[in-house]
Amino acid sequence: MLNAAWLDGLSLGDPIAADPLEGGYASKTYRVRTSLGRTAVVKTQENLPSDLYPLEADGLDALRVPGGFAVPEVLRVTSSFIVLADLGTAEASPTYWEDAGRALALQHQQTADKFGYHQDNYLGTLPQRNPWTTDGHAFFAEQRLLRYLEEPNCFSQLPEADRRRLERIALRLPDLVPAQLPSLLHGDLWHGNLLPGPDGEPGMIDPAVNYGWPEADLATLLIYGNLSDQFFSAYEELHPLADGWRERMPLLHLRELLCITAHWPDRAQTVAEIHTILKSFD
């Protein structure tokens, strides 16, 4: 599938091949090779919200932190596709995870005076609501947990008892999670959204940017795979974590699990994970 309009006006040459790339829920993603021997990455899909790609571009721009992650340049964005500079296919450097810990800490040092963001955006294809909020516990409770109870797939799959448990836990968040500054978050920081940059340095893609609890980014990253001790040592050199943070990771990961349930109608395993976490914190 090639579309000459993808590269119009970019001086990259004409597209001659589109190699599918794995990963991503909302889009079909291609590494496009051109007649001038250049490459670019194109994400495209029909029937997506018309502002999804422009909001993705905004999130990528927000993540360009000095000393932080490699973030692909946005070359072109429309309502139906986004064209990104290709980060390439380099192997991860020997210090990749140590550098990633340091980069994430630097990113989390970028703070705001409130939780939220200057606009709503998307997590997957569902709206991520980002109203500016002074109370971080209220923000996480209302906009990252309880907001999913109204989604049809969550409503139909979550048992009534677990819905009530979630509501009780949302009220108890001040007792369960220490106060944290509103930090710049990637917002969907699972391993699939991290990849080596052009020189093997840590890079990131597919953001759901907002200012929130730093531990929320760590929860998504940690739950989906083990991280090296070097990652956490480098992170905590610049951004120390409060005691008990590892025990809070499943609680903060509820947001991701609820979002997954909201996107798909048959997620028995995910619903079971939600039940186990809710029981443990209720």
PDB file of C-alpha atoms in Angstrom:
ATOM      1  CA  MET A   1       0.000   0.000   0.000  1.00  0.00           C
ATOM      2  CA  LEU A   2       1.660   3.200  -1.178  1.00  0.00           C
ATOM      3  CA  ASN A   3       0.281   6.718  -1.175  1.00  0.00           C
ATOM      4  CA  ALA A   4       2.304   9.379  -2.959  1.00  0.00           C
ATOM      5  CA  ALA A   5       0.563  12.051  -0.849  1.00  0.00           C
ATOM      6  CA  TRP A   6       2.396  10.816   2.245  1.00  0.00           C
ATOM      7  CA  LEU A   7       5.662  12.401   1.119  1.00  0.00           C
ATOM      8  CA  ASP A   8       4.407  15.370  -0.904  1.00  0.00           C
ATOM      9  CA  GLY A   9       6.664  18.375  -0.424  1.00  0.00           C
ATOM     10  CA  LEU A  10       9.142  16.612   1.887  1.00  0.00           C
ATOM     11  CA  SER A  11      12.053  16.304  -0.591  1.00  0.00           C
ATOM     12  CA  LEU A  12      12.526  12.676   0.356  1.00  0.00           C
ATOM     13  CA  GLY A  13      11.823  11.252  -3.089  1.00  0.00           C
ATOM     14  CA  ASP A  14       8.887   9.209  -4.304  1.00  0.00           C
ATOM     15  CA  PRO A  15       7.725   6.263  -2.181  1.00  0.00           C
ATOM     16  CA  ILE A  16       8.728   2.957  -3.772  1.00  0.00           C
ATOM     17  CA  ALA A  17       8.034   0.445  -0.969  1.00  0.00           C
ATOM     18  CA  ALA A  18       6.192   0.293   2.341  1.00  0.00           C
ATOM     19  CA  ASP A  19       7.408  -2.340   4.795  1.00  0.00           C
ATOM     20  CA  PRO A  20       4.916  -3.080   7.607  1.00  0.00           C
ATOM     21  CA  LEU A  21       6.137  -2.509  11.165  1.00  0.00           C
ATOM     22  CA  GLU A  22       4.828  -4.319  14.200  1.00  0.00           C
ATOM     23  CA  GLY A  23       3.257  -2.686  17.210  1.00  0.00           C
ATOM     24  CA  GLY A  24       0.558  -0.137  17.786  1.00  0.00           C
ATOM     25  CA  TYR A  25      -3.162  -0.589  18.242  1.00  0.00           C
ATOM     26  CA  ALA A  26      -4.802   2.211  16.292  1.00  0.00           C
ATOM     27  CA  SER A  27      -2.676   2.471  13.162  1.00  0.00           C
ATOM     28  CA  LYS A  28      -1.077   0.554  10.371  1.00  0.00           C
ATOM     29  CA  THR A  29       2.585   1.510  10.462  1.00  0.00           C
ATOM     30  CA  TYR A  30       5.093   1.349   7.603  1.00  0.00           C
ATOM     31  CA  ARG A  31       8.732   2.095   7.002  1.00  0.00           C
ATOM     32  CA  VAL A  32       8.540   3.775   3.601  1.00  0.00           C
ATOM     33  CA  ARG A  33      11.543   3.603   1.282  1.00  0.00           C
ATOM     34  CA  THR A  34      11.947   6.230  -1.405  1.00  0.00           C
ATOM     35  CA  SER A  35      13.494   6.695  -4.825  1.00  0.00           C
ATOM     36  CA  LEU A  36      16.298   8.770  -3.240  1.00  0.00           C
ATOM     37  CA  GLY A  37      17.285   6.004  -0.853  1.00  0.00           C
ATOM     38  CA  ARG A  38      15.650   7.685   2.139  1.00  0.00           C
ATOM     39  CA  THR A  39      13.208   6.248   4.657  1.00  0.00           C
ATOM     40  CA  ALA A  40      10.373   7.609   6.769  1.00  0.00           C
ATOM     41  CA  VAL A  41       7.780   6.054   9.056  1.00  0.00           C
ATOM     42  CA  VAL A  42       4.107   6.485   8.191  1.00  0.00           C
ATOM     43  CA  LYS A  43       1.184   5.697  10.480  1.00  0.00           C
ATOM     44  CA  THR A  44      -2.224   5.635   8.870  1.00  0.00           C
ATOM     45  CA  GLN A  45      -5.699   4.269   9.393  1.00  0.00           C
ATOM     46  CA  GLU A  46      -9.236   4.962   8.315  1.00  0.00           C
ATOM     47  CA  ASN A  47     -12.086   5.712  10.698  1.00  0.00           C
ATOM     48  CA  LEU A  48      -9.941   7.235  13.425  1.00  0.00           C
ATOM     49  CA  PRO A  49     -10.814  10.481  15.210  1.00  0.00           C
ATOM     50  CA  SER A  50      -9.725  13.343  12.951  1.00  0.00           C
ATOM     51  CA  ASP A  51      -7.589  14.921  15.678  1.00  0.00           C
ATOM     52  CA  LEU A  52      -5.762  11.763  16.774  1.00  0.00           C
ATOM     53  CA  TYR A  53      -2.642  12.271  14.639  1.00  0.00           C
ATOM     54  CA  PRO A  54      -2.378  16.037  15.262  1.00  0.00           C
ATOM     55  CA  LEU A  55      -2.586  15.303  18.992  1.00  0.00           C
ATOM     56  CA  GLU A  56       0.078  12.625  18.651  1.00  0.00           C
ATOM     57  CA  ALA A  57       2.316  15.187  16.963  1.00  0.00           C
ATOM     58  CA  ASP A  58       1.739  17.586  19.854  1.00  0.00           C
ATOM     59  CA  GLY A  59       2.691  14.867  22.337  1.00  0.00           C
ATOM     60  CA  LEU A  60       5.885  14.004  20.494  1.00  0.00           C
ATOM     61  CA  ASP A  61       6.893  17.657  20.466  1.00  0.00           C
ATOM     62  CA  ALA A  62       6.227  17.917  24.212  1.00  0.00           C
ATOM     63  CA  LEU A  63       8.594  15.014  24.909  1.00  0.00           C
ATOM     64  CA  ARG A  64      11.646  16.698  23.365  1.00  0.00           C
ATOM     65  CA  VAL A  65      13.489  17.188  26.640  1.00  0.00           C
ATOM     66  CA  PRO A  66      17.189  18.160  26.640  1.00  0.00           C
ATOM     67  CA  GLY A  67      19.143  15.055  27.596  1.00  0.00           C
ATOM     68  CA  GLY A  68      16.000  12.946  27.339  1.00  0.00           C
ATOM     69  CA  PHE A  69      14.798  10.332  24.897  1.00  0.00           C
ATOM     70  CA  ALA A  70      15.274  10.407  21.148  1.00  0.00           C
ATOM     71  CA  VAL A  71      11.874  11.399  19.751  1.00  0.00           C
ATOM     72  CA  PRO A  72      11.097  11.201  16.022  1.00  0.00           C
ATOM     73  CA  GLU A  73      10.616  14.482  14.220  1.00  0.00           C
ATOM     74  CA  VAL A  74       7.124  15.023  12.843  1.00  0.00           C
ATOM     75  CA  LEU A  75       7.527  15.581   9.098  1.00  0.00           C
ATOM     76  CA  ARG A  76       3.866  15.835   8.153  1.00  0.00           C
ATOM     77  CA  VAL A  77       0.543  15.337   9.898  1.00  0.00           C
ATOM     78  CA  THR A  78      -3.021  15.195   8.595  1.00  0.00           C
ATOM     79  CA  SER A  79      -6.295  13.791   9.878  1.00  0.00           C
ATOM     80  CA  SER A  80      -5.588  10.433   8.201  1.00  0.00           C
ATOM     81  CA  PHE A  81      -1.826   9.915   8.544  1.00  0.00           C
ATOM     82  CA  ILE A  82       1.328  11.098  10.256  1.00  0.00           C
ATOM     83  CA  VAL A  83       4.835  10.978   8.754  1.00  0.00           C
ATOM     84  CA  LEU A  84       7.756  10.664  11.149  1.00  0.00           C
ATOM     85  CA  ALA A  85      11.497  10.726  10.751  1.00  0.00           C
ATOM     86  CA  ASP A  86      12.778   7.173  10.896  1.00  0.00           C
ATOM     87  CA  LEU A  87      14.706   6.399  14.076  1.00  0.00           C
ATOM     88  CA  GLY A  88      16.299   3.552  12.161  1.00  0.00           C
ATOM     89  CA  THR A  89      17.175  -0.013  13.073  1.00  0.00           C
ATOM     90  CA  ALA A  90      20.260   0.398  15.241  1.00  0.00           C
ATOM     91  CA  GLU A  91      20.984  -2.103  18.003  1.00  0.00           C
ATOM     92  CA  ALA A  92      20.516  -0.878  21.556  1.00  0.00           C
ATOM     93  CA  SER A  93      23.722   0.502  23.043  1.00  0.00           C
ATOM     94  CA  PRO A  94      25.430  -1.400  25.906  1.00  0.00           C
ATOM     95  CA  THR A  95      24.231   1.327  28.318  1.00  0.00           C
ATOM     96  CA  TYR A  96      20.711   1.498  26.864  1.00  0.00           C
ATOM     97  CA  TRP A  97      18.749   0.825  30.066  1.00  0.00           C
ATOM     98  CA  GLU A  98      20.980   2.968  32.245  1.00  0.00           C
ATOM     99  CA  ASP A  99      20.572   5.795  29.731  1.00  0.00           C
ATOM    100  CA  ALA A 100      16.812   5.167  29.615  1.00  0.00           C
ATOM    101  CA  GLY A 101      16.553   5.513  33.397  1.00  0.00           C
ATOM    102  CA  ARG A 102      18.412   8.802  33.273  1.00  0.00           C
ATOM    103  CA  ALA A 103      16.352  10.060  30.326  1.00  0.00           C
ATOM    104  CA  LEU A 104      13.068   9.241  32.058  1.00  0.00           C
ATOM    105  CA  ALA A 105      14.217  10.959  35.238  1.00  0.00           C
ATOM    106  CA  LEU A 106      15.068  14.092  33.257  1.00  0.00           C
ATOM    107  CA  GLN A 107      11.666  13.951  31.607  1.00  0.00           C
ATOM    108  CA  HIS A 108       9.942  13.599  34.976  1.00  0.00           C
ATOM    109  CA  GLN A 109      11.838  16.639  36.243  1.00  0.00           C
ATOM    110  CA  GLN A 110       9.749  18.696  33.815  1.00  0.00           C
ATOM    111  CA  THR A 111       6.838  19.730  36.015  1.00  0.00           C
ATOM    112  CA  ALA A 112       3.684  21.837  35.913  1.00  0.00           C
ATOM    113  CA  ASP A 113       1.745  23.562  38.666  1.00  0.00           C
ATOM    114  CA  LYS A 114      -1.305  21.360  38.055  1.00  0.00           C
ATOM    115  CA  PHE A 115      -2.154  17.857  36.880  1.00  0.00           C
ATOM    116  CA  GLY A 116      -3.543  17.404  33.372  1.00  0.00           C
ATOM    117  CA  TYR A 117      -2.558  18.948  30.070  1.00  0.00           C
ATOM    118  CA  HIS A 118      -3.477  21.908  27.909  1.00  0.00           C
ATOM    119  CA  GLN A 119      -5.822  19.682  25.906  1.00  0.00           C
ATOM    120  CA  ASP A 120      -7.373  16.236  25.936  1.00  0.00           C
ATOM    121  CA  ASN A 121      -5.742  13.582  23.774  1.00  0.00           C
ATOM    122  CA  TYR A 122      -5.982   9.807  23.300  1.00  0.00           C
ATOM    123  CA  LEU A 123      -4.902   6.579  24.937  1.00  0.00           C
ATOM    124  CA  GLY A 124      -5.485   4.056  22.187  1.00  0.00           C
ATOM    125  CA  THR A 125      -8.561   5.352  20.383  1.00  0.00           C
ATOM    126  CA  LEU A 126     -10.408   6.469  23.515  1.00  0.00           C
ATOM    127  CA  PRO A 127     -10.212  10.031  24.812  1.00  0.00           C
ATOM    128  CA  GLN A 128      -7.715  10.698  27.578  1.00  0.00           C
ATOM    129  CA  ARG A 129      -9.220  13.500  29.633  1.00  0.00           C
ATOM    130  CA  ASN A 130      -6.719  16.022  30.922  1.00  0.00           C
ATOM    131  CA  PRO A 131      -8.535  18.856  32.724  1.00  0.00           C
ATOM    132  CA  TRP A 132      -6.144  20.967  34.777  1.00  0.00           C
ATOM    133  CA  THR A 133      -6.549  19.759  38.358  1.00  0.00           C
ATOM    134  CA  THR A 134      -4.748  20.899  41.512  1.00  0.00           C
ATOM    135  CA  ASP A 135      -5.300  17.623  43.412  1.00  0.00           C
ATOM    136  CA  GLY A 136      -3.282  14.704  42.019  1.00  0.00           C
ATOM    137  CA  HIS A 137      -5.300  12.111  43.889  1.00  0.00           C
ATOM    138  CA  ALA A 138      -8.570  13.483  42.540  1.00  0.00           C
ATOM    139  CA  PHE A 139      -7.083  13.664  39.034  1.00  0.00           C
ATOM    140  CA  PHE A 140      -5.954  10.034  39.038  1.00  0.00           C
ATOM    141  CA  ALA A 141      -9.181   8.839  40.632  1.00  0.00           C
ATOM    142  CA  GLU A 142     -11.557  10.652  38.302  1.00  0.00           C
ATOM    143  CA  GLN A 143      -9.648  10.865  35.015  1.00  0.00           C
ATOM    144  CA  ARG A 144      -7.507   7.709  35.099  1.00  0.00           C
ATOM    145  CA  LEU A 145      -9.676   5.173  36.970  1.00  0.00           C
ATOM    146  CA  LEU A 146     -13.361   5.983  37.375  1.00  0.00           C
ATOM    147  CA  ARG A 147     -13.717   7.500  33.897  1.00  0.00           C
ATOM    148  CA  TYR A 148     -13.494   3.990  32.419  1.00  0.00           C
ATOM    149  CA  LEU A 149     -16.506   2.670  34.310  1.00  0.00           C
ATOM    150  CA  GLU A 150     -18.775   4.440  31.834  1.00  0.00           C
ATOM    151  CA  GLU A 151     -17.170   2.789  28.799  1.00  0.00           C
ATOM    152  CA  PRO A 152     -19.502   0.072  27.419  1.00  0.00           C
ATOM    153  CA  ASN A 153     -16.904  -2.717  27.422  1.00  0.00           C
ATOM    154  CA  CYS A 154     -15.937  -2.007  31.027  1.00  0.00           C
ATOM    155  CA  PHE A 155     -19.557  -1.694  32.071  1.00  0.00           C
ATOM    156  CA  SER A 156     -20.383  -5.081  30.565  1.00  0.00           C
ATOM    157  CA  GLN A 157     -17.255  -6.955  31.718  1.00  0.00           C
ATOM    158  CA  LEU A 158     -16.516  -5.689  35.221  1.00  0.00           C
ATOM    159  CA  PRO A 159     -18.628  -7.333  37.935  1.00  0.00           C
ATOM    160  CA  GLU A 160     -20.617  -4.977  40.121  1.00  0.00           C
ATOM    161  CA  ALA A 161     -18.537  -5.944  43.166  1.00  0.00           C
ATOM    162  CA  ASP A 162     -15.325  -4.889  41.412  1.00  0.00           C
ATOM    163  CA  ARG A 163     -16.859  -1.621  40.255  1.00  0.00           C
ATOM    164  CA  ARG A 164     -17.652  -0.830  43.903  1.00  0.00           C
ATOM    165  CA  ARG A 165     -14.125  -1.871  44.965  1.00  0.00           C
ATOM    166  CA  LEU A 166     -12.668   0.508  42.397  1.00  0.00           C
ATOM    167  CA  GLU A 167     -14.818   3.345  43.707  1.00  0.00           C
ATOM    168  CA  ARG A 168     -13.700   2.662  47.286  1.00  0.00           C
ATOM    169  CA  ILE A 169     -10.041   2.528  46.301  1.00  0.00           C
ATOM    170  CA  ALA A 170     -10.397   5.799  44.370  1.00  0.00           C
ATOM    171  CA  LEU A 171     -11.578   7.463  47.583  1.00  0.00           C
ATOM    172  CA  ARG A 172      -8.638   5.987  49.508  1.00  0.00           C
ATOM    173  CA  LEU A 173      -5.892   7.068  47.093  1.00  0.00           C
ATOM    174  CA  PRO A 174      -4.541   9.748  49.503  1.00  0.00           C
ATOM    175  CA  ASP A 175      -3.789   6.921  51.949  1.00  0.00           C
ATOM    176  CA  LEU A 176      -2.335   4.597  49.303  1.00  0.00           C
ATOM    177  CA  VAL A 177      -0.191   6.882  47.109  1.00  0.00           C
ATOM    178  CA  PRO A 178       2.116   9.625  48.432  1.00  0.00           C
ATOM    179  CA  ALA A 179       1.843  13.120  47.015  1.00  0.00           C
ATOM    180  CA  GLN A 180       3.912  13.632  43.863  1.00  0.00           C
ATOM    181  CA  LEU A 181       4.567  16.641  41.687  1.00  0.00           C
ATOM    182  CA  PRO A 182       2.753  16.762  38.333  1.00  0.00           C
ATOM    183  CA  SER A 183       5.512  15.581  35.995  1.00  0.00           C
ATOM    184  CA  LEU A 184       5.684  15.267  32.241  1.00  0.00           C
ATOM    185  CA  LEU A 185       4.563  11.725  31.432  1.00  0.00           C
ATOM    186  CA  HIS A 186       4.763   9.721  28.237  1.00  0.00           C
ATOM    187  CA  GLY A 187       1.427   8.284  29.334  1.00  0.00           C
ATOM    188  CA  ASP A 188       1.622   4.885  27.607  1.00  0.00           C
ATOM    189  CA  LEU A 189       5.131   3.798  28.483  1.00  0.00           C
ATOM    190  CA  TRP A 190       5.105   0.090  27.795  1.00  0.00           C
ATOM    191  CA  HIS A 191       8.139  -1.602  26.282  1.00  0.00           C
ATOM    192  CA  GLY A 192       6.711  -1.500  22.762  1.00  0.00           C
ATOM    193  CA  ASN A 193       6.888   2.297  22.831  1.00  0.00           C
ATOM    194  CA  LEU A 194      10.595   2.317  23.634  1.00  0.00           C
ATOM    195  CA  LEU A 195      13.141   1.598  20.925  1.00  0.00           C
ATOM    196  CA  PRO A 196      16.737   2.450  20.071  1.00  0.00           C
ATOM    197  CA  GLY A 197      17.406   5.760  18.364  1.00  0.00           C
ATOM    198  CA  PRO A 198      19.834   6.322  15.486  1.00  0.00           C
ATOM    199  CA  ASP A 199      22.922   5.756  17.668  1.00  0.00           C
ATOM    200  CA  GLY A 200      21.419   3.027  19.837  1.00  0.00           C
ATOM    201  CA  GLU A 201      20.310   5.507  22.494  1.00  0.00           C
ATOM    202  CA  PRO A 202      16.845   5.171  24.090  1.00  0.00           C
ATOM    203  CA  GLY A 203      13.996   6.562  22.010  1.00  0.00           C
ATOM    204  CA  MET A 204      10.230   6.734  22.496  1.00  0.00           C
ATOM    205  CA  ILE A 205       7.139   6.841  20.300  1.00  0.00           C
ATOM    206  CA  ASP A 206       3.309   6.787  20.526  1.00  0.00           C
ATOM    207  CA  PRO A 207       2.722   9.123  23.478  1.00  0.00           C
ATOM    208  CA  ALA A 208      -0.374   9.899  25.527  1.00  0.00           C
ATOM    209  CA  VAL A 209       1.217  12.948  27.121  1.00  0.00           C
ATOM    210  CA  ASN A 210       0.013  14.569  30.335  1.00  0.00           C
ATOM    211  CA  TYR A 211       1.320  15.915  33.617  1.00  0.00           C
ATOM    212  CA  GLY A 212       0.744  13.285  36.269  1.00  0.00           C
ATOM    213  CA  TRP A 213       2.376  11.081  38.873  1.00  0.00           C
ATOM    214  CA  PRO A 214       5.834   9.874  37.776  1.00  0.00           C
ATOM    215  CA  GLU A 215       5.075   6.489  39.327  1.00  0.00           C
ATOM    216  CA  ALA A 216       2.256   6.043  36.783  1.00  0.00           C
ATOM    217  CA  ASP A 217       4.800   5.971  33.930  1.00  0.00           C
ATOM    218  CA  LEU A 218       6.967   3.529  35.874  1.00  0.00           C
ATOM    219  CA  ALA A 219       4.008   1.261  36.581  1.00  0.00           C
ATOM    220  CA  THR A 220       3.238   0.707  32.909  1.00  0.00           C
ATOM    221  CA  LEU A 221       6.900   0.154  32.089  1.00  0.00           C
ATOM    222  CA  LEU A 222       7.580  -2.212  34.978  1.00  0.00           C
ATOM    223  CA  ILE A 223       4.432  -4.335  34.812  1.00  0.00           C
ATOM    224  CA  TYR A 224       5.075  -5.263  31.170  1.00  0.00           C
ATOM    225  CA  GLY A 225       8.585  -6.550  31.714  1.00  0.00           C
ATOM    226  CA  ASN A 226      11.545  -6.619  34.040  1.00  0.00           C
ATOM    227  CA  LEU A 227      13.963  -3.713  34.046  1.00  0.00           C
ATOM    228  CA  SER A 228      17.619  -3.810  34.959  1.00  0.00           C
ATOM    229  CA  ASP A 229      18.926  -2.528  38.271  1.00  0.00           C
ATOM    230  CA  GLN A 230      20.959  -0.053  36.223  1.00  0.00           C
ATOM    231  CA  PHE A 231      17.728   1.549  34.993  1.00  0.00           C
ATOM    232  CA  PHE A 232      16.425   2.225  38.497  1.00  0.00           C
ATOM    233  CA  SER A 233      19.822   3.289  39.865  1.00  0.00           C
ATOM    234  CA  ALA A 234      20.199   5.858  37.091  1.00  0.00           C
ATOM    235  CA  TYR A 235      16.599   7.018  37.490  1.00  0.00           C
ATOM    236  CA  GLU A 236      16.829   7.480  41.266  1.00  0.00           C
ATOM    237  CA  GLU A 237      20.110   9.373  41.046  1.00  0.00           C
ATOM    238  CA  LEU A 238      18.104  12.208  39.471  1.00  0.00           C
ATOM    239  CA  HIS A 239      14.560  11.469  40.647  1.00  0.00           C
ATOM    240  CA  PRO A 240      14.351   9.584  43.965  1.00  0.00           C
ATOM    241  CA  LEU A 241      11.244   7.492  44.614  1.00  0.00           C
ATOM    242  CA  ALA A 242       9.227   7.373  47.825  1.00  0.00           C
ATOM    243  CA  ASP A 243       9.375   4.275  50.000  1.00  0.00           C
ATOM    244  CA  GLY A 244       7.024   1.472  48.986  1.00  0.00           C
ATOM    245  CA  TRP A 245       6.883   2.448  45.337  1.00  0.00           C
ATOM    246  CA  ARG A 246       7.254  -1.121  44.058  1.00  0.00           C
ATOM    247  CA  GLU A 247       4.246  -2.240  46.091  1.00  0.00           C
ATOM    248  CA  ARG A 248       2.155   0.549  44.502  1.00  0.00           C
ATOM    249  CA  MET A 249       2.918  -0.457  40.933  1.00  0.00           C
ATOM    250  CA  PRO A 250      -0.092  -2.823  40.499  1.00  0.00           C
ATOM    251  CA  LEU A 251      -2.441  -0.157  41.875  1.00  0.00           C
ATOM    252  CA  LEU A 252      -1.193   2.453  39.411  1.00  0.00           C
ATOM    253  CA  HIS A 253      -1.285  -0.109  36.610  1.00  0.00           C
ATOM    254  CA  LEU A 254      -5.071  -0.359  37.006  1.00  0.00           C
ATOM    255  CA  ARG A 255      -5.408   2.569  34.616  1.00  0.00           C
ATOM    256  CA  GLU A 256      -3.783   0.589  31.803  1.00  0.00           C
ATOM    257  CA  LEU A 257      -5.800  -2.547  32.530  1.00  0.00           C
ATOM    258  CA  LEU A 258      -9.067  -0.595  32.575  1.00  0.00           C
ATOM    259  CA  CYS A 259      -8.152   1.043  29.278  1.00  0.00           C
ATOM    260  CA  ILE A 260      -7.436  -2.345  27.697  1.00  0.00           C
ATOM    261  CA  THR A 261     -10.788  -3.652  28.935  1.00  0.00           C
ATOM    262  CA  ALA A 262     -12.520  -0.575  27.545  1.00  0.00           C
ATOM    263  CA  HIS A 263     -11.075  -1.183  24.068  1.00  0.00           C
ATOM    264  CA  TRP A 264     -11.963  -4.874  23.683  1.00  0.00           C
ATOM    265  CA  PRO A 265     -15.183  -6.784  24.438  1.00  0.00           C
ATOM    266  CA  ASP A 266     -13.661 -10.104  25.517  1.00  0.00           C
ATOM    267  CA  ARG A 267     -10.830  -9.591  28.002  1.00  0.00           C
ATOM    268  CA  ALA A 268     -11.409 -12.229  30.676  1.00  0.00           C
ATOM    269  CA  GLN A 269      -7.741 -12.422  31.641  1.00  0.00           C
ATOM    270  CA  THR A 270      -7.448  -8.656  32.002  1.00  0.00           C
ATOM    271  CA  VAL A 271     -10.660  -8.517  34.039  1.00  0.00           C
ATOM    272  CA  ALA A 272      -9.220 -11.237  36.292  1.00  0.00           C
ATOM    273  CA  GLU A 273      -6.038  -9.166  36.776  1.00  0.00           C
ATOM    274  CA  ILE A 274      -8.142  -6.154  37.709  1.00  0.00           C
ATOM    275  CA  HIS A 275     -10.073  -8.263  40.231  1.00  0.00           C
ATOM    276  CA  THR A 276      -6.869  -9.549  41.864  1.00  0.00           C
ATOM    277  CA  ILE A 277      -5.424  -6.034  42.232  1.00  0.00           C
ATOM    278  CA  LEU A 278      -8.659  -4.562  43.563  1.00  0.00           C
ATOM    279  CA  LYS A 279      -8.964  -7.325  46.156  1.00  0.00           C
ATOM    280  CA  SER A 280      -5.412  -6.778  47.328  1.00  0.00           C
ATOM    281  CA  PHE A 281      -5.862  -3.036  47.907  1.00  0.00           C
ATOM    282  CA  ASP A 282      -9.510  -2.997  49.082  1.00  0.00           C
TER     283      ASP A 282
END
